[in-house]
Structure formats: C-alpha cells, structure tokens
mmCIF file of C-alpha atoms in Angstrom:
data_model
loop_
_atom_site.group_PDB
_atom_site.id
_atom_site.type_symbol
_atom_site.label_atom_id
_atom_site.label_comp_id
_atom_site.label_asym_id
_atom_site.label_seq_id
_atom_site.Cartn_x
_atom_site.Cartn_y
_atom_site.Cartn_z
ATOM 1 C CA UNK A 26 18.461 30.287 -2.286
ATOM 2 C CA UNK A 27 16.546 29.834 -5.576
ATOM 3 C CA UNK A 28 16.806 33.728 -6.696
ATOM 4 C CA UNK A 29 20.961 33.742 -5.503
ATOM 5 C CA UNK A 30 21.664 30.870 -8.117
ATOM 6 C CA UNK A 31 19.017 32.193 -10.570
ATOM 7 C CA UNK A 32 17.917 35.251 -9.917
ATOM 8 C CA UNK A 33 15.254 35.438 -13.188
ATOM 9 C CA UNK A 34 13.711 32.070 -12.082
ATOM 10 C CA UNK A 35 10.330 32.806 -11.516
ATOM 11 C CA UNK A 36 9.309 31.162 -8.563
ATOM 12 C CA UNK A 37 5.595 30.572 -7.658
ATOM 13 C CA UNK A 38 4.752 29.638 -3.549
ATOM 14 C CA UNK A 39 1.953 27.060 -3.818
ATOM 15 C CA UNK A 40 1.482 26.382 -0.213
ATOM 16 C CA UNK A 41 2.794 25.838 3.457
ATOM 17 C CA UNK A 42 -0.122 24.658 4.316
ATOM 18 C CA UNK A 43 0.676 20.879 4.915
ATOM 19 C CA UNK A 44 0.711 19.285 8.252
ATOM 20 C CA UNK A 45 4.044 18.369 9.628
ATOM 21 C CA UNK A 46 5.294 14.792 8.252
ATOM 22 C CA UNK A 47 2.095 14.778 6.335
ATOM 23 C CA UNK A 48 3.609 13.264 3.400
ATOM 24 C CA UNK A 49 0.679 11.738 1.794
ATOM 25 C CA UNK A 50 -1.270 15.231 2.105
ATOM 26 C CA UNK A 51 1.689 17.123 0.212
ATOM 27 C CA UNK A 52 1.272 14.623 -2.578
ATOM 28 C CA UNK A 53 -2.293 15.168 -3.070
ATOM 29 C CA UNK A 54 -1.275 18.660 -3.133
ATOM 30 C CA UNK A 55 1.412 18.383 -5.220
ATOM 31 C CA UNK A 56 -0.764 16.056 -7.815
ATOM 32 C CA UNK A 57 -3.987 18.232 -7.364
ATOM 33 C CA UNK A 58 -2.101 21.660 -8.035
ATOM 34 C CA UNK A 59 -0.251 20.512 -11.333
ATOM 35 C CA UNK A 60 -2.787 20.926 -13.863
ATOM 36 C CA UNK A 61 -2.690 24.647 -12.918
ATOM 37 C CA UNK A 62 1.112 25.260 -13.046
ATOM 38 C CA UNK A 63 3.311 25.778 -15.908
ATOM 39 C CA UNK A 64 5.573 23.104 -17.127
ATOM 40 C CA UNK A 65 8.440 23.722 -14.990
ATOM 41 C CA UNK A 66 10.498 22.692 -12.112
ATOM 42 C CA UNK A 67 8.669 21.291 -9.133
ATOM 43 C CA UNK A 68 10.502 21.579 -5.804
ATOM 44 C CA UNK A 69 8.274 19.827 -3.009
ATOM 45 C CA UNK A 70 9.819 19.209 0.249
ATOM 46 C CA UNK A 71 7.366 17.393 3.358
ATOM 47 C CA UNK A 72 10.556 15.310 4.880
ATOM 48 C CA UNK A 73 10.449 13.366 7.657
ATOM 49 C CA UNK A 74 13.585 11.385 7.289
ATOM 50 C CA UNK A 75 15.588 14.431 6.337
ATOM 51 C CA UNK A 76 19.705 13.882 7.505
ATOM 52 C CA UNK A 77 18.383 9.645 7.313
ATOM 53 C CA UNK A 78 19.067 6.955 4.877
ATOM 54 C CA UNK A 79 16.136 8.236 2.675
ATOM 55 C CA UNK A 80 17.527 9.568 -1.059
ATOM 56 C CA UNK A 81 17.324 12.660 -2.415
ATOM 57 C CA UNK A 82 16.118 12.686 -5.960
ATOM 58 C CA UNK A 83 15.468 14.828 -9.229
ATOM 59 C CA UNK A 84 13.282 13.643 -12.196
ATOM 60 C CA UNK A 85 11.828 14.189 -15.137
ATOM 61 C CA UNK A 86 8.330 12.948 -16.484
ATOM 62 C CA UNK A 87 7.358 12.579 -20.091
ATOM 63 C CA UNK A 88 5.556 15.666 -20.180
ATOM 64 C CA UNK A 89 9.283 17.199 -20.043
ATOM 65 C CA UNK A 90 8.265 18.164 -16.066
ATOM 66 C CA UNK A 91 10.906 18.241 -13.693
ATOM 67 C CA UNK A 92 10.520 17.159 -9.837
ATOM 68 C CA UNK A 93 12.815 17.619 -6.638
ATOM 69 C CA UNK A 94 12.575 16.609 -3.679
ATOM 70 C CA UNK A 95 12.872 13.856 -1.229
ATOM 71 C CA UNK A 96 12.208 10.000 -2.250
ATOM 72 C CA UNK A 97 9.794 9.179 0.692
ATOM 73 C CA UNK A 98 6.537 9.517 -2.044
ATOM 74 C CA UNK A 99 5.955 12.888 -2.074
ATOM 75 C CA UNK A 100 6.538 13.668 -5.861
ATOM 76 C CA UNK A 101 5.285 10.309 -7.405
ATOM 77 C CA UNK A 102 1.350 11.237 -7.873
ATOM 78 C CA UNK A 103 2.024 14.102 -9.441
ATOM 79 C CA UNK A 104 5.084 12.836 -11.665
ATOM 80 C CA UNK A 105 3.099 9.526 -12.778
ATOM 81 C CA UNK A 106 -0.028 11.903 -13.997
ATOM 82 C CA UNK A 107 2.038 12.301 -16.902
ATOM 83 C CA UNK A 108 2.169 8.337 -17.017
ATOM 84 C CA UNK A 109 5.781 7.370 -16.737
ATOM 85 C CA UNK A 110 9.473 8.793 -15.519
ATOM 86 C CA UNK A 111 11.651 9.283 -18.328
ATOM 87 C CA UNK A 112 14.864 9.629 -16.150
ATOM 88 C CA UNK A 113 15.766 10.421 -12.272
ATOM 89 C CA UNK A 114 18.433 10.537 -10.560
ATOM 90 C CA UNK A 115 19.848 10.652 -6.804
ATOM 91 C CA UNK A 116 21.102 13.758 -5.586
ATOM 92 C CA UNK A 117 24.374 14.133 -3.895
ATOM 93 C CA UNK A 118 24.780 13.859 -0.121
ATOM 94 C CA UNK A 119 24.977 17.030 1.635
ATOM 95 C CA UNK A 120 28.261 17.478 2.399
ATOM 96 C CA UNK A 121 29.371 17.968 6.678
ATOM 97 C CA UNK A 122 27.430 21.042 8.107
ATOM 98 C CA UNK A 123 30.693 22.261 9.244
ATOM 99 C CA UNK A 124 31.703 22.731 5.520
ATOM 100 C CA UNK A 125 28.509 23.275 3.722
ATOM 101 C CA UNK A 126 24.944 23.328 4.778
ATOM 102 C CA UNK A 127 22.770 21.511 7.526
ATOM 103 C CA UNK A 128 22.400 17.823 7.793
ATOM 104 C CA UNK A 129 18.484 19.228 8.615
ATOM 105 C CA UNK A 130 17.684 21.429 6.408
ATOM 106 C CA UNK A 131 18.025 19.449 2.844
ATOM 107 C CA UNK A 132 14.986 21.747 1.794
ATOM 108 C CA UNK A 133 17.734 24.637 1.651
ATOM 109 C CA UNK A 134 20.729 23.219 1.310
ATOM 110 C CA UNK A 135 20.559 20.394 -1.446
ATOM 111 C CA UNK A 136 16.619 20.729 -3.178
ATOM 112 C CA UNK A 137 16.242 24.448 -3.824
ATOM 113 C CA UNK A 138 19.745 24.549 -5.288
ATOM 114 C CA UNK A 139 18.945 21.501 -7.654
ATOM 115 C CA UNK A 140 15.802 23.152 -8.631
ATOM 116 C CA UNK A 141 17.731 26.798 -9.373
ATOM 117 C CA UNK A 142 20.047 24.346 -11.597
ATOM 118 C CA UNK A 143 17.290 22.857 -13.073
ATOM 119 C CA UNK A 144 16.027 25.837 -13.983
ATOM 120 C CA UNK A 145 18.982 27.150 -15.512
ATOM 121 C CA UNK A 146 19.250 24.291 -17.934
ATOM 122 C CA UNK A 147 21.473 22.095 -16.233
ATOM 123 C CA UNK A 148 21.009 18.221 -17.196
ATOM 124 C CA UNK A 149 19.548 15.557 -14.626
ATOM 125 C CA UNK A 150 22.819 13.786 -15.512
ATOM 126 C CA UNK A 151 24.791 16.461 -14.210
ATOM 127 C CA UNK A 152 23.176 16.462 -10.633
ATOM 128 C CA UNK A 153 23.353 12.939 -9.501
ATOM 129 C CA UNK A 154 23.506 9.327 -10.402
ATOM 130 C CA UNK A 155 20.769 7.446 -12.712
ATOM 131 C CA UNK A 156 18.298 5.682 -10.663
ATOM 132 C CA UNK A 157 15.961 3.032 -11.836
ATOM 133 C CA UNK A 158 12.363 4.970 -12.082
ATOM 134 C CA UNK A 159 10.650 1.763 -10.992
ATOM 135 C CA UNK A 160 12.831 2.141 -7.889
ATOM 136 C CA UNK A 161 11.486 5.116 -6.800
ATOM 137 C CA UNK A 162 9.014 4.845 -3.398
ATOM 138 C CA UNK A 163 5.450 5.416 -4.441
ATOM 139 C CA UNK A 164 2.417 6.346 -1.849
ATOM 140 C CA UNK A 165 -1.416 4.576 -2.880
ATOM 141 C CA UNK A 166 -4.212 6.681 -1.827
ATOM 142 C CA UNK A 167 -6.376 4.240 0.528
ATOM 143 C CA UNK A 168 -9.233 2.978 -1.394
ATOM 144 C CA UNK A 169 -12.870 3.769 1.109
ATOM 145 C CA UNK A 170 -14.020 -0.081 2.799
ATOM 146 C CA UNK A 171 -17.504 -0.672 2.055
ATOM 147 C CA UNK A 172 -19.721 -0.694 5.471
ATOM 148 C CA UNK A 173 -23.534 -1.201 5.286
ATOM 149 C CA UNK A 174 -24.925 1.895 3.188
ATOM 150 C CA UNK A 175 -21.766 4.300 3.770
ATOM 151 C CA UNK A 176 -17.797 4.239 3.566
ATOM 152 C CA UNK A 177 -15.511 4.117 5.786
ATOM 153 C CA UNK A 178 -11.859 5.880 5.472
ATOM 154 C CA UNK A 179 -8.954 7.302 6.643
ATOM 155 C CA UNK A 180 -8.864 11.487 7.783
ATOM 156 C CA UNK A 181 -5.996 12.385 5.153
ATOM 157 C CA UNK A 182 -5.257 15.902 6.959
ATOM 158 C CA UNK A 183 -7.247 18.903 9.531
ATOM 159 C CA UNK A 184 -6.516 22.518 8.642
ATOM 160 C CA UNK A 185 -6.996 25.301 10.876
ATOM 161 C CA UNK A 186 -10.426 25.799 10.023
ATOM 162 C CA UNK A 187 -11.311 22.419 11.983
ATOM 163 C CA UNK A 188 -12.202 21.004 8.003
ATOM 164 C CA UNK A 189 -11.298 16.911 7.772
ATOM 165 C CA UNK A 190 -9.854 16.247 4.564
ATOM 166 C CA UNK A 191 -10.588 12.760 2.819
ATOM 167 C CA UNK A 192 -8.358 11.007 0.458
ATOM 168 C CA UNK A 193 -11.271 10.119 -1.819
ATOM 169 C CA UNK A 194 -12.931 11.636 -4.194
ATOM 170 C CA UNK A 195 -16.128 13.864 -3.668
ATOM 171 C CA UNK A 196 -18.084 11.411 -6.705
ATOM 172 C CA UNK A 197 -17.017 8.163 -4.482
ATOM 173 C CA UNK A 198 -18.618 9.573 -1.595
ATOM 174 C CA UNK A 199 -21.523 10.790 -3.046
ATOM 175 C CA UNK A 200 -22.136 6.614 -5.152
ATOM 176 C CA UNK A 201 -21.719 4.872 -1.896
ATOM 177 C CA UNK A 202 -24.372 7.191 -0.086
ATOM 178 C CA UNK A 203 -26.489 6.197 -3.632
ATOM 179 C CA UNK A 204 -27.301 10.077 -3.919
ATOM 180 C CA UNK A 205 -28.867 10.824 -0.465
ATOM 181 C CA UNK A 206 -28.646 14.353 0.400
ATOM 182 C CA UNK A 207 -27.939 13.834 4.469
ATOM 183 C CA UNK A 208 -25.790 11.005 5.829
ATOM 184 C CA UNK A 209 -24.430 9.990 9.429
ATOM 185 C CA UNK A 210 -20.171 10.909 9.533
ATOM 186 C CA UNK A 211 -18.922 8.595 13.286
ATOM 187 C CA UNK A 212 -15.461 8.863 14.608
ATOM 188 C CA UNK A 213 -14.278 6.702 17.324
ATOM 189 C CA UNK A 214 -14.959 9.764 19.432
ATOM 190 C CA UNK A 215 -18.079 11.304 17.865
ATOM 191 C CA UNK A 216 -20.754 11.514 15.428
ATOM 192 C CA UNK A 217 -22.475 14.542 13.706
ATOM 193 C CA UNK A 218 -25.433 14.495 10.793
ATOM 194 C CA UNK A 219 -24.451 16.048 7.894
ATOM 195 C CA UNK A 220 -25.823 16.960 4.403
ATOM 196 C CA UNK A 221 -24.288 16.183 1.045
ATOM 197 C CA UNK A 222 -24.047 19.773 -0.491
ATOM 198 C CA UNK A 223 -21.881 21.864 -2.728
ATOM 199 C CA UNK A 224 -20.615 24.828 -0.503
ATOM 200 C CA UNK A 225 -20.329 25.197 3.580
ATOM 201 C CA UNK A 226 -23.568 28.091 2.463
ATOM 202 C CA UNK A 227 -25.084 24.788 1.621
ATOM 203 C CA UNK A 228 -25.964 24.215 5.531
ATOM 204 C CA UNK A 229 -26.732 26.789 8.504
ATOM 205 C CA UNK A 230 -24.191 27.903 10.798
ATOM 206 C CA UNK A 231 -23.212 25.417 13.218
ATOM 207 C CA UNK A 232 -24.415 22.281 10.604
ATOM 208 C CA UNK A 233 -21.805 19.766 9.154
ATOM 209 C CA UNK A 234 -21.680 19.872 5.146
ATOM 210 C CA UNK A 235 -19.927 17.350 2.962
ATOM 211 C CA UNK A 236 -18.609 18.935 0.162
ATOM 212 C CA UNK A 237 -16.017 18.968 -2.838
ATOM 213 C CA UNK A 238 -12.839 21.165 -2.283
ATOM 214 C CA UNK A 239 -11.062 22.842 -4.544
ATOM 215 C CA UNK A 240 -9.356 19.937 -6.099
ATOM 216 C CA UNK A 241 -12.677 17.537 -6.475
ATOM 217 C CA UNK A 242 -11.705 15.533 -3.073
ATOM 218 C CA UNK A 243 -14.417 15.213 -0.307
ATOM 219 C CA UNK A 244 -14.113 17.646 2.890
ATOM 220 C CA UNK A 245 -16.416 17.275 6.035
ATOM 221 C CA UNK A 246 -16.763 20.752 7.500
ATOM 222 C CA UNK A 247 -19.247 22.236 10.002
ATOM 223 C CA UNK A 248 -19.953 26.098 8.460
ATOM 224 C CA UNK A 249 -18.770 28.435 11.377
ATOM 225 C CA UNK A 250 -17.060 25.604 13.129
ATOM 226 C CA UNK A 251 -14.767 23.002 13.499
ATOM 227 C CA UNK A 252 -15.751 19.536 12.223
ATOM 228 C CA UNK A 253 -12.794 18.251 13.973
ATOM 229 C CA UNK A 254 -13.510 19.855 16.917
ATOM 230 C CA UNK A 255 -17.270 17.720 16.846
ATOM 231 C CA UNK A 256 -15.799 14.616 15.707
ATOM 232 C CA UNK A 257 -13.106 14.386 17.598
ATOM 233 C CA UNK A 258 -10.840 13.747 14.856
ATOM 234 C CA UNK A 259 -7.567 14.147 14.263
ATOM 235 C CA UNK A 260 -5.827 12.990 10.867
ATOM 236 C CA UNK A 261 -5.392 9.424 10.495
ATOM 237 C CA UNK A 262 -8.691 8.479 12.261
ATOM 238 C CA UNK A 263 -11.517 6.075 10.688
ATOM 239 C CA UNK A 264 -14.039 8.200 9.854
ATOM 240 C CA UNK A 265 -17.329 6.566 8.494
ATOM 241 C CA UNK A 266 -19.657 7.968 6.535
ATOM 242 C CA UNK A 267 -23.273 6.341 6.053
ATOM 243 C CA UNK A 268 -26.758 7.186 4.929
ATOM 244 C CA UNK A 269 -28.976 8.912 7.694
ATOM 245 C CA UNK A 270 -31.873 6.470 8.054
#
C-alpha cells in the first residue's frame, strides 16, 4: 500500500517479531530501534482494539519525526525520546468495509496510507483533527520491586528461541545483584541458576546466562535451550532474580 501511493518511499521492515497484543513489547521496540533509523516516518501497528473505540493518530515530535499508528501506547516511548509532541492529530475513521477497506485491518487500510502521505509531504493538518499531545495514552515501563538481595519483575515478551525478555535495563539488574557473577532467576513454576555474563558463549550449553540484548535491556536465556521452557514462563509472569548464596 505504501509503494502504490508513493512508489519512491523508501521503506525499511524493522520487525514482525512482536508477540500478538504485545503492545508494551512493540514500544520498546519501537523506542530501542530509533536511534538507528533515519528521521522519517514511523508506521508501528501492534493493535488490539483495532475496529474499537481506540483513535487512530499521526504525530510529530520535535526532532521533526513523524509517528502513525494506533493510540493504545505503542508510539509514545519512542516519540517522547525526543522530549515533547509538537502536534498530532486523529486520523479519520475508516470508512464501511463495503465501500472502502476493513473495519480489521486499520494497519492497511488507514496507517500505511497516512504514512505514504506523510511521506509525500502532506501536512498533519491535512490528515485529521488536532489532538491535545497531553491526551495521548502513554505506557510506563514497570519499575523492578526490591526483594531481599535480587529484583523481582514482570517477563515483558518470549521469542522463539525460548529467551525471556525483561523490561529493565541490563545495568539495573546487574546493581541490585551488587555485581555477583551467578544469581538464582524463580518463576512461579520454576527456578534455574544462572550467571551474569555478556554473551549466551558466556555459559555452557544447556546453562542459563543473563545478558544484555541488543538494545541494553536484560534477557535470561539458557545457550542451546529454552529459558522459558525451564522456567516455566510465559510473558507477563513474576520472574525474580536474586543473588546465588
């Protein structure tokens, strides 16, 4: 849809790698990935409530970035890096599927159209009506709780490998373990020793590493295997992480 309205748009795939509903994982993403894209228009679509009462919106940071998408969160980490919204607005409703479009597929019908506009040159004004910035829905990344010599949070997301991502950074994980190089990671179904390292070649096969991804946010994974698979864990869990002793 992008390359029919502008065909010399250049369009760059970042990932389809996010759970399904996972909204809070496609805005780490989305926030993680931006300091290695080009100043541009940012289509991100993880929608839940698509065809529901939840707005569809375009915006502009004060970096001059543009973001589409749905307001359910999604584009707000990565549009408030910048430090504030200069201007959004609310797309227009899809109109009836029997006249243009699905009622279920906004991602098609209504976002990558705004973005090919966008990236034509066409004005925010000229897609929608002005919206407060301060109205727009904003996700917090849950802060780790404190337990005695560890933390305890929240799986953000499992890929396929069986890795649990946590919606913390690596450097939190690695203060509230007060450097220790092994630690004890529970789940309500499991537990599994671990050592704090820098790469799954940190541990032998079939050992669980903790470990920085790509975007400097902690990762449990057991090299060869599936850390989920040994915890238990599936996202949204309490996973705790302590020092082995």
């Amino acid at each position: 849809m992008i390359h029919t309205i502008a065909p010399q748009a250049a369009v760059i795939d970042v990932t389809h790698g996010i759970e399904p509903f996972n909204v809070l994982q496609g805005a780490v993403m989305l926030a993680s990935a931006l300091p290695y894209l080009p100043c541009g228009v940012h289509l991100a679509v993880v929608d839940p409530g698509v065809g529901g009462d939840r707005r569809g919106i375009a915006l502009k940071d004060a970096s001059g970035r543009l973001f589409v998408g749905p307001d359910n969160g999604l584009l707000m980490l990565a549009a408030d890096h910048a430090g504030r919204v200069d201007e959004a607005v609310e797309l227009e409703a899809v109109k009836p599927p029997a006249e243009h479009g699905s009622a279920t597929f906004h991602a098609r019908d209504v976002f990558a159209p705004t973005a090919a506009r966008l990236a034509l040159g066409a004005a925010l004004a000229e897609l929608g009506a002005p919206v407060e910035p301060d109205s727009l829905r904003r996700l917090q990344l849950p802060e780790p709780v404190p337990i005695g010599g560890g933390v305890e949070v929240g799986a953000l997301a499992v890929d396929r490998f069986g890795n649990i991502a946590l919606p913390v950074r690596f450097g939190k994980i690695t203060e509230a373990l007060a450097g220790g190089a092994a630690c004890v990671v529970e789940s309500t179904c499991g537990s599994v020793e671990a050592a704090v390292g820098r790469t799954f070649s940190s541990v032998a096969p079939g050992r669980a590493v903790i470990y920085a991804n790509a975007f400097g946010y902690a990762e449990l994974a057991v090299r060869e295997g599936s850390a989920a698979a040994v915890l238990g864990a599936v996202r949204g869990d309490a996973i705790r992480i302590s020092t082995k002793g």
